[in-house]
Coordinates of C-alpha atoms in Angstrom, one line a residue:
M1 CA 50.5 176.4 170.4
A2 CA 52.5 177.5 167.5
G3 CA 49.3 179.3 166.5
N4 CA 48.8 181.0 169.7
S5 CA 52.4 182.3 169.7
Y6 CA 52.3 183.8 166.2
R7 CA 48.4 185.7 167.5
E8 CA 50.2 187.0 170.8
D9 CA 53.3 188.5 168.5
K10 CA 50.9 189.8 166.0
E11 CA 49.1 191.8 168.8
E12 CA 52.2 192.8 170.6
M13 CA 53.2 193.8 167.4
R14 CA 50.2 196.1 166.8
E15 CA 50.2 197.6 170.4
L16 CA 53.9 198.8 169.7
L17 CA 53.0 200.2 166.4
K18 CA 50.0 202.2 168.3
Q19 CA 52.4 203.5 170.8
F20 CA 55.2 204.5 168.0
E21 CA 52.2 206.0 165.9
N22 CA 51.5 208.0 169.4
L23 CA 55.2 208.9 169.8
R24 CA 55.6 210.6 166.4
T25 CA 52.4 212.5 166.8
G26 CA 53.0 213.8 170.3
R27 CA 50.0 212.2 171.8
Q28 CA 50.2 210.4 175.2
H29 CA 52.1 206.8 174.8
S30 CA 53.4 204.1 177.0
F31 CA 57.7 204.1 177.3
L32 CA 59.2 202.4 174.4
E33 CA 62.1 200.1 175.4
E34 CA 65.2 200.0 172.8
E35 CA 64.4 196.8 171.9
S36 CA 60.8 197.7 170.7
F37 CA 62.5 200.6 168.6
E38 CA 64.6 197.5 166.9
R39 CA 61.3 195.5 166.2
I40 CA 59.6 198.6 164.7
I41 CA 62.3 199.6 162.6
D42 CA 62.7 195.9 161.7
Y43 CA 59.0 195.8 161.1
F44 CA 58.9 198.6 158.6
D45 CA 62.2 197.5 156.7
E46 CA 60.2 194.1 156.1
K47 CA 57.5 195.9 154.5
D48 CA 59.9 198.3 152.5
E49 CA 58.5 201.4 154.4
L50 CA 61.8 203.1 154.7
L51 CA 60.7 206.3 155.6
K52 CA 59.0 205.1 158.3
A53 CA 62.0 202.6 159.4
M54 CA 64.0 205.8 159.2
E55 CA 61.8 207.7 161.5
A56 CA 61.6 205.0 163.9
A57 CA 65.5 204.9 163.9
D58 CA 65.9 208.6 164.8
L59 CA 63.2 208.6 167.4
G60 CA 64.9 205.7 168.7
I61 CA 68.6 207.4 169.1
E62 CA 66.8 210.3 170.6
Q63 CA 65.3 208.0 173.4
F64 CA 68.3 206.2 173.4
P65 CA 71.5 208.2 172.2
F66 CA 74.2 205.7 173.6
S67 CA 72.5 202.9 171.4
S68 CA 75.1 201.4 169.2
V69 CA 72.5 198.5 167.7
L70 CA 70.0 201.3 166.8
M71 CA 72.7 203.4 165.1
I72 CA 74.0 200.6 163.2
K73 CA 70.0 199.7 161.8
K74 CA 69.9 203.5 160.9
A75 CA 73.2 202.8 158.8
D76 CA 71.6 199.6 157.1
L77 CA 68.7 202.1 156.3
L78 CA 71.3 204.9 155.0
L79 CA 72.9 202.2 152.7
A80 CA 69.8 201.2 151.3
G81 CA 69.1 204.9 150.4
R82 CA 72.8 205.0 148.8
K83 CA 73.8 207.6 151.6
Y84 CA 77.1 205.7 152.1
W85 CA 79.3 208.5 153.8
D86 CA 76.4 209.6 156.2
A87 CA 76.0 205.7 157.0
L88 CA 79.8 205.5 157.4
E89 CA 79.7 208.9 159.9
I90 CA 77.0 206.8 161.8
L91 CA 79.3 203.9 162.0
E92 CA 82.2 205.5 163.4
K93 CA 79.8 206.9 166.1
A94 CA 78.5 204.1 166.8
E95 CA 81.9 202.1 167.1
L96 CA 82.6 204.3 170.1
Y97 CA 80.0 202.7 171.9
D98 CA 80.4 198.9 170.8
S99 CA 83.5 198.0 169.0
N100 CA 82.5 194.4 169.3
D101 CA 79.2 194.2 167.0
I102 CA 80.6 192.3 163.6
N103 CA 77.5 194.1 161.8
L104 CA 79.5 197.3 162.1
F105 CA 82.4 195.6 160.1
I106 CA 79.9 194.1 157.6
L107 CA 78.2 197.5 157.2
K108 CA 81.1 199.6 156.7
T109 CA 82.6 196.9 154.1
D110 CA 79.3 197.4 152.0
A111 CA 79.7 201.2 152.6
Y112 CA 83.4 201.1 151.3
L113 CA 82.9 198.9 148.1
A114 CA 79.7 201.0 147.3
L115 CA 82.3 204.0 147.0
D116 CA 84.9 201.7 145.2
Q117 CA 87.3 201.8 148.0
Q118 CA 88.3 198.0 147.7
N119 CA 91.3 198.7 149.6
K120 CA 89.8 200.3 152.7
A121 CA 87.3 197.2 152.9
V122 CA 90.1 194.5 152.6
E123 CA 92.1 196.3 155.4
L124 CA 88.8 196.9 157.6
L125 CA 88.1 193.0 157.1
E126 CA 91.5 191.9 157.8
A127 CA 92.0 194.2 160.9
A128 CA 88.4 192.6 162.1
L129 CA 89.7 188.9 161.6
L130 CA 92.2 189.5 164.2
Q131 CA 89.5 190.8 166.8
F132 CA 86.7 188.0 166.1
E133 CA 86.6 184.2 166.6
G134 CA 84.4 181.3 165.9
E135 CA 81.4 181.6 164.0
E136 CA 81.9 185.6 163.6
R137 CA 85.5 185.3 162.1
I138 CA 84.1 182.6 159.7
E139 CA 81.1 185.2 158.9
L140 CA 84.1 187.9 157.8
L141 CA 86.1 185.5 156.2
F142 CA 82.9 184.6 153.8
E143 CA 82.6 188.8 153.8
L144 CA 86.2 188.8 152.6
A145 CA 86.1 186.1 150.1
D146 CA 82.7 188.0 148.3
V147 CA 84.8 191.0 148.4
Y148 CA 88.0 189.6 146.6
D149 CA 85.5 187.8 144.1
D150 CA 84.0 191.1 143.5
Y151 CA 87.4 192.6 142.6
E152 CA 88.4 189.6 140.6
E153 CA 91.6 188.7 143.0
F154 CA 90.3 184.6 142.6
D155 CA 93.3 183.1 144.4
K156 CA 92.6 185.4 147.4
V157 CA 88.9 184.0 147.2
F158 CA 90.2 180.2 147.4
D159 CA 92.3 181.4 150.5
C160 CA 89.6 182.9 152.3
L161 CA 87.9 179.5 151.7
K162 CA 90.6 177.5 152.8
L163 CA 91.1 179.5 156.5
I164 CA 87.4 178.6 156.8
L165 CA 87.6 174.6 156.3
E166 CA 90.9 174.6 158.5
E167 CA 88.9 176.4 161.3
D168 CA 85.2 174.5 160.6
P169 CA 86.1 171.4 158.3
T170 CA 82.4 170.6 158.0
N171 CA 81.3 174.0 157.1
E172 CA 78.5 173.1 154.1
E173 CA 78.8 176.4 152.4
A174 CA 82.4 176.6 152.0
L175 CA 82.8 173.2 151.1
Y176 CA 80.2 173.8 148.3
K177 CA 82.1 176.9 146.9
I178 CA 85.9 175.4 147.2
C179 CA 84.9 172.8 144.6
F180 CA 83.9 175.7 142.3
W181 CA 87.2 178.0 143.2
T182 CA 89.7 174.9 142.9
D183 CA 88.3 174.4 139.7
F184 CA 88.6 177.9 138.5
T185 CA 92.0 178.7 140.0
G186 CA 93.5 175.2 139.3
R187 CA 94.8 175.1 142.9
N188 CA 94.0 171.3 142.5
E189 CA 97.1 169.8 144.3
E190 CA 96.5 172.1 147.6
S191 CA 92.4 171.0 147.5
I192 CA 93.8 167.4 147.7
T193 CA 96.0 167.8 150.7
L194 CA 92.9 170.3 152.2
H195 CA 90.2 167.6 151.8
L196 CA 92.7 164.5 152.8
Q197 CA 92.6 165.9 155.9
I198 CA 89.4 167.1 156.3
I199 CA 88.2 163.0 155.5
E200 CA 91.0 162.0 157.9
D201 CA 89.1 163.7 160.8
F202 CA 85.8 163.6 159.4
P203 CA 85.2 160.5 157.3
Y204 CA 81.8 160.6 156.5
S205 CA 81.5 163.7 155.1
E206 CA 80.1 163.2 151.5
L207 CA 81.5 166.5 150.2
A208 CA 84.7 166.2 151.2
W209 CA 85.0 163.0 149.5
F210 CA 83.3 164.7 146.1
N211 CA 85.9 167.6 146.4
L212 CA 88.7 165.2 146.9
G213 CA 87.2 163.7 143.4
A214 CA 86.6 166.9 141.7
A215 CA 90.4 168.1 142.5
Y216 CA 91.7 164.6 141.3
Q217 CA 89.7 165.2 138.2
G218 CA 91.2 168.6 137.9
L219 CA 94.6 166.9 137.5
K220 CA 93.2 164.4 135.1
L221 CA 93.5 161.0 137.5
Y222 CA 90.5 159.7 136.7
E223 CA 90.5 156.3 138.6
K224 CA 91.5 158.3 142.1
A225 CA 88.7 160.7 141.1
I226 CA 86.2 157.9 140.4
D227 CA 87.3 155.9 143.9
A228 CA 86.6 159.5 145.4
Y229 CA 83.3 159.7 144.2
L230 CA 82.2 156.2 145.1
Y231 CA 82.9 157.0 148.8
A232 CA 80.6 160.0 148.4
V233 CA 77.9 157.7 146.8
T234 CA 78.2 155.4 149.5
I235 CA 77.7 158.1 152.3
D236 CA 75.0 159.7 150.3
E237 CA 73.5 157.3 147.6
K238 CA 71.1 160.3 146.1
F239 CA 74.5 162.3 145.6
D240 CA 73.6 162.9 141.8
Y241 CA 76.6 165.4 141.2
A242 CA 78.8 162.8 142.2
Y243 CA 77.2 160.4 139.6
R244 CA 77.4 163.0 137.0
N245 CA 81.3 163.7 137.5
M246 CA 81.4 160.2 138.0
G247 CA 80.1 159.4 134.4
D248 CA 82.5 162.2 133.0
A249 CA 85.7 160.3 134.4
Y250 CA 84.8 157.2 132.9
L251 CA 84.1 159.0 129.6
R252 CA 87.4 160.1 129.7
L253 CA 88.8 156.6 130.5
R254 CA 86.4 155.5 127.6
K255 CA 84.7 153.1 130.1
F256 CA 81.4 153.7 128.0
K257 CA 79.2 151.0 129.7
E258 CA 80.4 152.2 133.3
A259 CA 79.7 155.6 132.3
I260 CA 76.2 154.9 131.0
E261 CA 75.6 153.2 134.4
V262 CA 76.3 156.0 136.7
L263 CA 74.8 158.8 134.1
E264 CA 71.4 156.9 134.1
K265 CA 71.7 156.8 138.1
V266 CA 71.8 160.8 137.6
L267 CA 68.5 160.5 135.4
E268 CA 66.8 159.0 138.3
L269 CA 67.7 161.2 140.9
S270 CA 67.5 164.5 139.3
R271 CA 65.4 166.3 136.3
P272 CA 65.8 165.2 133.0
E273 CA 68.6 167.2 131.1
D274 CA 69.7 167.0 127.4
V275 CA 73.4 167.3 128.8
I276 CA 72.8 163.9 130.2
Y277 CA 70.6 162.4 127.6
E278 CA 73.6 163.4 125.0
A279 CA 76.7 162.0 126.8
I280 CA 74.3 158.8 127.3
G281 CA 74.1 158.7 123.6
H282 CA 77.6 159.8 122.8
C283 CA 78.5 156.2 124.9
Y284 CA 76.0 154.1 122.8
H285 CA 77.6 155.6 119.9
K286 CA 81.1 154.9 120.8
L287 CA 79.8 151.0 121.3
G288 CA 78.5 151.0 118.0
N289 CA 74.9 150.7 119.6
F290 CA 73.6 153.3 116.6
A291 CA 69.6 152.6 118.0
Q292 CA 70.2 153.4 121.5
A293 CA 72.4 156.7 120.8
R294 CA 69.9 157.9 118.4
F295 CA 67.2 157.2 121.1
N296 CA 69.2 159.0 123.9
Y297 CA 70.2 162.1 121.5
R298 CA 66.5 162.4 120.3
K299 CA 65.4 162.5 124.4
A300 CA 68.2 165.3 124.5
S301 CA 66.7 167.4 121.6
H302 CA 63.0 166.9 122.8
L303 CA 64.3 168.8 126.2
N304 CA 66.6 171.1 123.9
P305 CA 65.2 171.4 120.4
E306 CA 67.2 174.5 119.3
D307 CA 70.6 172.5 119.9
S308 CA 71.7 171.5 116.4
K309 CA 74.3 169.3 117.2
L310 CA 71.7 167.0 118.3
Y311 CA 70.3 166.5 114.9
Y312 CA 73.8 166.3 113.7
K313 CA 74.9 163.0 116.0
M314 CA 71.8 161.3 115.0
A315 CA 72.5 161.8 111.1
L316 CA 76.0 160.5 112.5
T317 CA 74.4 157.1 113.5
Y318 CA 72.5 156.9 110.4
I319 CA 75.8 157.5 108.3
N320 CA 77.4 154.7 110.4
E321 CA 74.3 152.1 109.2
E322 CA 74.6 153.7 105.6
Q323 CA 71.0 154.9 105.9
W324 CA 71.6 158.0 103.9
E325 CA 68.2 159.2 103.3
S326 CA 67.1 159.1 107.2
A327 CA 71.0 161.1 107.7
V328 CA 69.3 163.7 105.1
K329 CA 66.1 164.5 107.4
Q330 CA 68.2 164.9 110.4
L331 CA 71.1 166.9 108.7
D332 CA 68.1 169.1 107.3
S333 CA 66.5 169.9 111.0
A334 CA 70.3 170.8 112.3
M335 CA 70.9 172.8 109.2
R336 CA 67.4 174.8 109.8
I337 CA 69.0 176.4 112.7
H338 CA 72.9 176.3 111.9
R339 CA 73.4 176.4 108.1
S340 CA 76.7 177.2 107.4
L341 CA 78.6 174.9 109.9
P342 CA 81.3 172.9 108.1
E343 CA 80.9 169.6 109.4
Y344 CA 77.3 169.9 108.6
N345 CA 77.7 170.6 105.0
L346 CA 80.5 167.8 104.9
A347 CA 77.9 165.2 106.2
M348 CA 75.2 166.5 103.9
G349 CA 77.7 166.4 101.0
E350 CA 78.5 162.7 101.8
C351 CA 74.8 161.6 102.2
K352 CA 74.1 163.4 98.8
M353 CA 77.2 161.6 97.2
Q354 CA 76.2 158.0 98.4
L355 CA 72.8 158.9 96.9
R356 CA 74.5 159.9 93.5
L357 CA 73.2 163.6 93.9
F358 CA 76.2 164.9 93.0
K359 CA 75.3 168.1 91.9
E360 CA 74.0 168.7 95.3
A361 CA 77.0 166.7 97.0
I362 CA 79.6 169.5 95.2
Q363 CA 77.8 172.3 96.3
F364 CA 77.7 171.5 100.0
F365 CA 81.2 170.5 99.7
G366 CA 82.3 173.6 98.0
N367 CA 80.3 175.4 101.4
V368 CA 82.9 173.6 103.2
V369 CA 86.1 174.8 101.5
R370 CA 84.8 178.2 101.0
T371 CA 84.4 178.6 104.9
R372 CA 87.5 176.5 105.9
P373 CA 89.8 176.9 103.0
K374 CA 92.3 175.2 104.8
S375 CA 90.9 172.0 105.4
I376 CA 92.2 169.2 104.2
A377 CA 89.0 167.2 105.1
G378 CA 86.7 169.6 102.8
W379 CA 89.2 169.5 99.7
E380 CA 89.6 165.9 99.8
A381 CA 85.6 164.9 99.7
L382 CA 85.2 167.7 96.8
I383 CA 87.5 166.1 94.9
R384 CA 86.1 162.6 95.5
C385 CA 83.0 163.6 94.6
L386 CA 83.9 165.4 91.4
F387 CA 85.8 162.1 90.6
K388 CA 82.9 159.7 91.3
A389 CA 80.9 162.2 89.1
E390 CA 83.3 161.8 86.5
F391 CA 83.9 165.5 86.2
F392 CA 87.9 165.0 85.8
G393 CA 88.7 168.2 84.6
E394 CA 86.8 170.0 87.1
A395 CA 88.5 167.9 89.9
I396 CA 92.0 168.7 88.4
E397 CA 91.1 172.1 89.0
Q398 CA 90.3 171.7 92.7
C399 CA 93.3 169.1 93.2
L400 CA 95.5 171.8 91.9
A401 CA 93.7 174.8 94.1
A402 CA 94.2 172.3 97.2
I403 CA 98.0 171.8 96.4
K404 CA 98.5 175.8 96.6
I405 CA 96.3 176.4 99.8
T406 CA 97.4 173.4 101.6
E407 CA 101.3 174.1 100.7
G408 CA 101.5 170.8 98.7
K409 CA 100.0 168.2 100.5
S410 CA 100.7 164.8 98.9
L411 CA 97.1 163.4 98.9
F412 CA 96.0 166.3 96.5
I413 CA 98.9 165.0 94.1
F414 CA 97.8 161.5 94.6
Y415 CA 94.5 162.3 93.5
H416 CA 95.9 164.6 90.7
S417 CA 97.4 161.7 89.4
A418 CA 94.2 159.7 89.8
C419 CA 92.1 161.9 88.0
L420 CA 95.1 162.3 84.7
F421 CA 94.7 158.2 84.5
A422 CA 91.1 158.3 84.4
M423 CA 91.5 160.7 81.8
K424 CA 94.1 158.8 79.9
R425 CA 96.8 160.8 80.5
S426 CA 99.4 158.1 81.6
K427 CA 102.5 160.1 81.4
E428 CA 101.6 162.9 82.9
A429 CA 99.9 160.7 85.8
L430 CA 102.9 158.3 86.1
L431 CA 105.1 161.7 87.2
Q432 CA 102.6 163.2 89.6
L433 CA 102.1 159.4 91.2
E434 CA 106.1 159.3 91.6
K435 CA 106.2 162.8 92.9
A436 CA 103.4 161.7 95.5
I437 CA 104.3 158.3 96.3
T438 CA 108.4 159.7 96.9
K439 CA 106.5 162.3 99.4
S440 CA 104.4 160.2 101.2
P441 CA 104.2 156.6 100.7
R442 CA 101.4 156.0 103.3
Q443 CA 99.0 157.7 101.2
V444 CA 99.1 155.4 98.5
K445 CA 95.9 153.2 99.6
K446 CA 94.1 156.6 99.3
F447 CA 94.8 156.9 95.8
I448 CA 93.8 153.2 95.1
D449 CA 90.6 153.5 97.2
L450 CA 89.9 156.5 95.1
Y451 CA 90.7 154.9 92.0
P452 CA 90.7 150.9 92.3
A453 CA 90.8 150.3 88.5
V454 CA 94.1 151.9 88.3
L455 CA 95.8 148.8 89.5
Q456 CA 94.9 147.3 86.1
N457 CA 97.8 149.7 85.0
Q458 CA 101.2 147.5 85.1
Q459 CA 103.0 150.6 84.9
V460 CA 101.3 151.6 88.4
V461 CA 101.6 148.5 89.7
D462 CA 105.1 148.4 88.9
L463 CA 105.9 151.7 90.5
I464 CA 104.6 150.8 93.9
A465 CA 106.1 147.4 93.9
R466 CA 109.7 149.3 93.0
Y467 CA 109.2 152.0 95.3
K468 CA 108.4 149.3 98.5
K469 CA 111.3 147.0 97.1
S470 CA 113.7 150.3 97.5
K471 CA 112.5 151.1 101.1
S472 CA 112.9 147.6 102.1
Q473 CA 116.8 147.3 100.9

């Protein structure tokens, strides 16, 4: 039956085109109805034959000079040809014959926007909103939202979508769009109020539950967000974005096992994504399951091999397991993509130092210090490496440089003291230690970690004990 109908339509269209051709060439032809001209214009328009479409519109208007529909179709063609003023002129004429056609307002809006007359477009649409109801009013509100979006009046976009949902609470397009604009404008409280009302009237709207969860998430109310997402996935168990957002909320709450469970559900429901595998890897990393973390980071890197941070994260799992050579391989991959990132150089330096390749380690730590001269971590790692390599003179130079550039951080005074002790310059070392311990007693542990043998020095033990005693009194 459908096939027969299609063939009949095709035959009818062929006959209309034949009659139109006879009309335009002055040959004998049957009378063409107004609706026939509409169909012929649409046919040529769909075929991108705009000149023929325009000719059909002109001939149609010649036959039916009071047809607002044909005038509107001609205006649409003029807009496609960038003849904006001509389009506005014919639309004004069409309005005299029928001012209740919504297409008049939509095409006028397009013309005003093309002429960069946003104010006129807004005035026109706002006036039209008073004239239309129901679906047509909603269509105009979407049009107005697009105008505000184009001109970056983003709060007004939110206002338009809110009005649509107050009139049509189950409008899917508005529900999808308002979720984005809530996040973009930060109007989470209003979104919560709106969606709670929608849910009260339509409790099985999974999109309303999802938007409610997203608004709670925007306010960092993660427990409430999770509750809302759970309702969304109860209504639609294949709602992958709800599982995705729920996974993020569980991550924020440091509930890593729950996050893994819902993120794995995302992988079941949608195409594999590197960000999901990376998030699962992060959860396993936090749980101390480094093998599973690596497995997921590696899956992410297969999907996005140019993302250097995935190799870096794999390296960190090996560092946590003290598998230094395996970590180096991953860091090599990361640094082939981004060589100069300080965190990569810091991690590589740590691996090289643990492998007792001190000169290479010093080079990587030096890169960190040059890139981020105020980074405490970079200076600390460099000095620690120099100390372990027994380059005490160079270590002292770097301590003094670090003290200067970090405006006297006590950690580097402690390290300066440790270097002096290692060089048997005990008198100077004790002065520096007393200065450091007075300034920041909590850093003593790092001093001892750097040079445990210093506790064999009775003067050091006495100084630390004396300071602790004076603090307790």
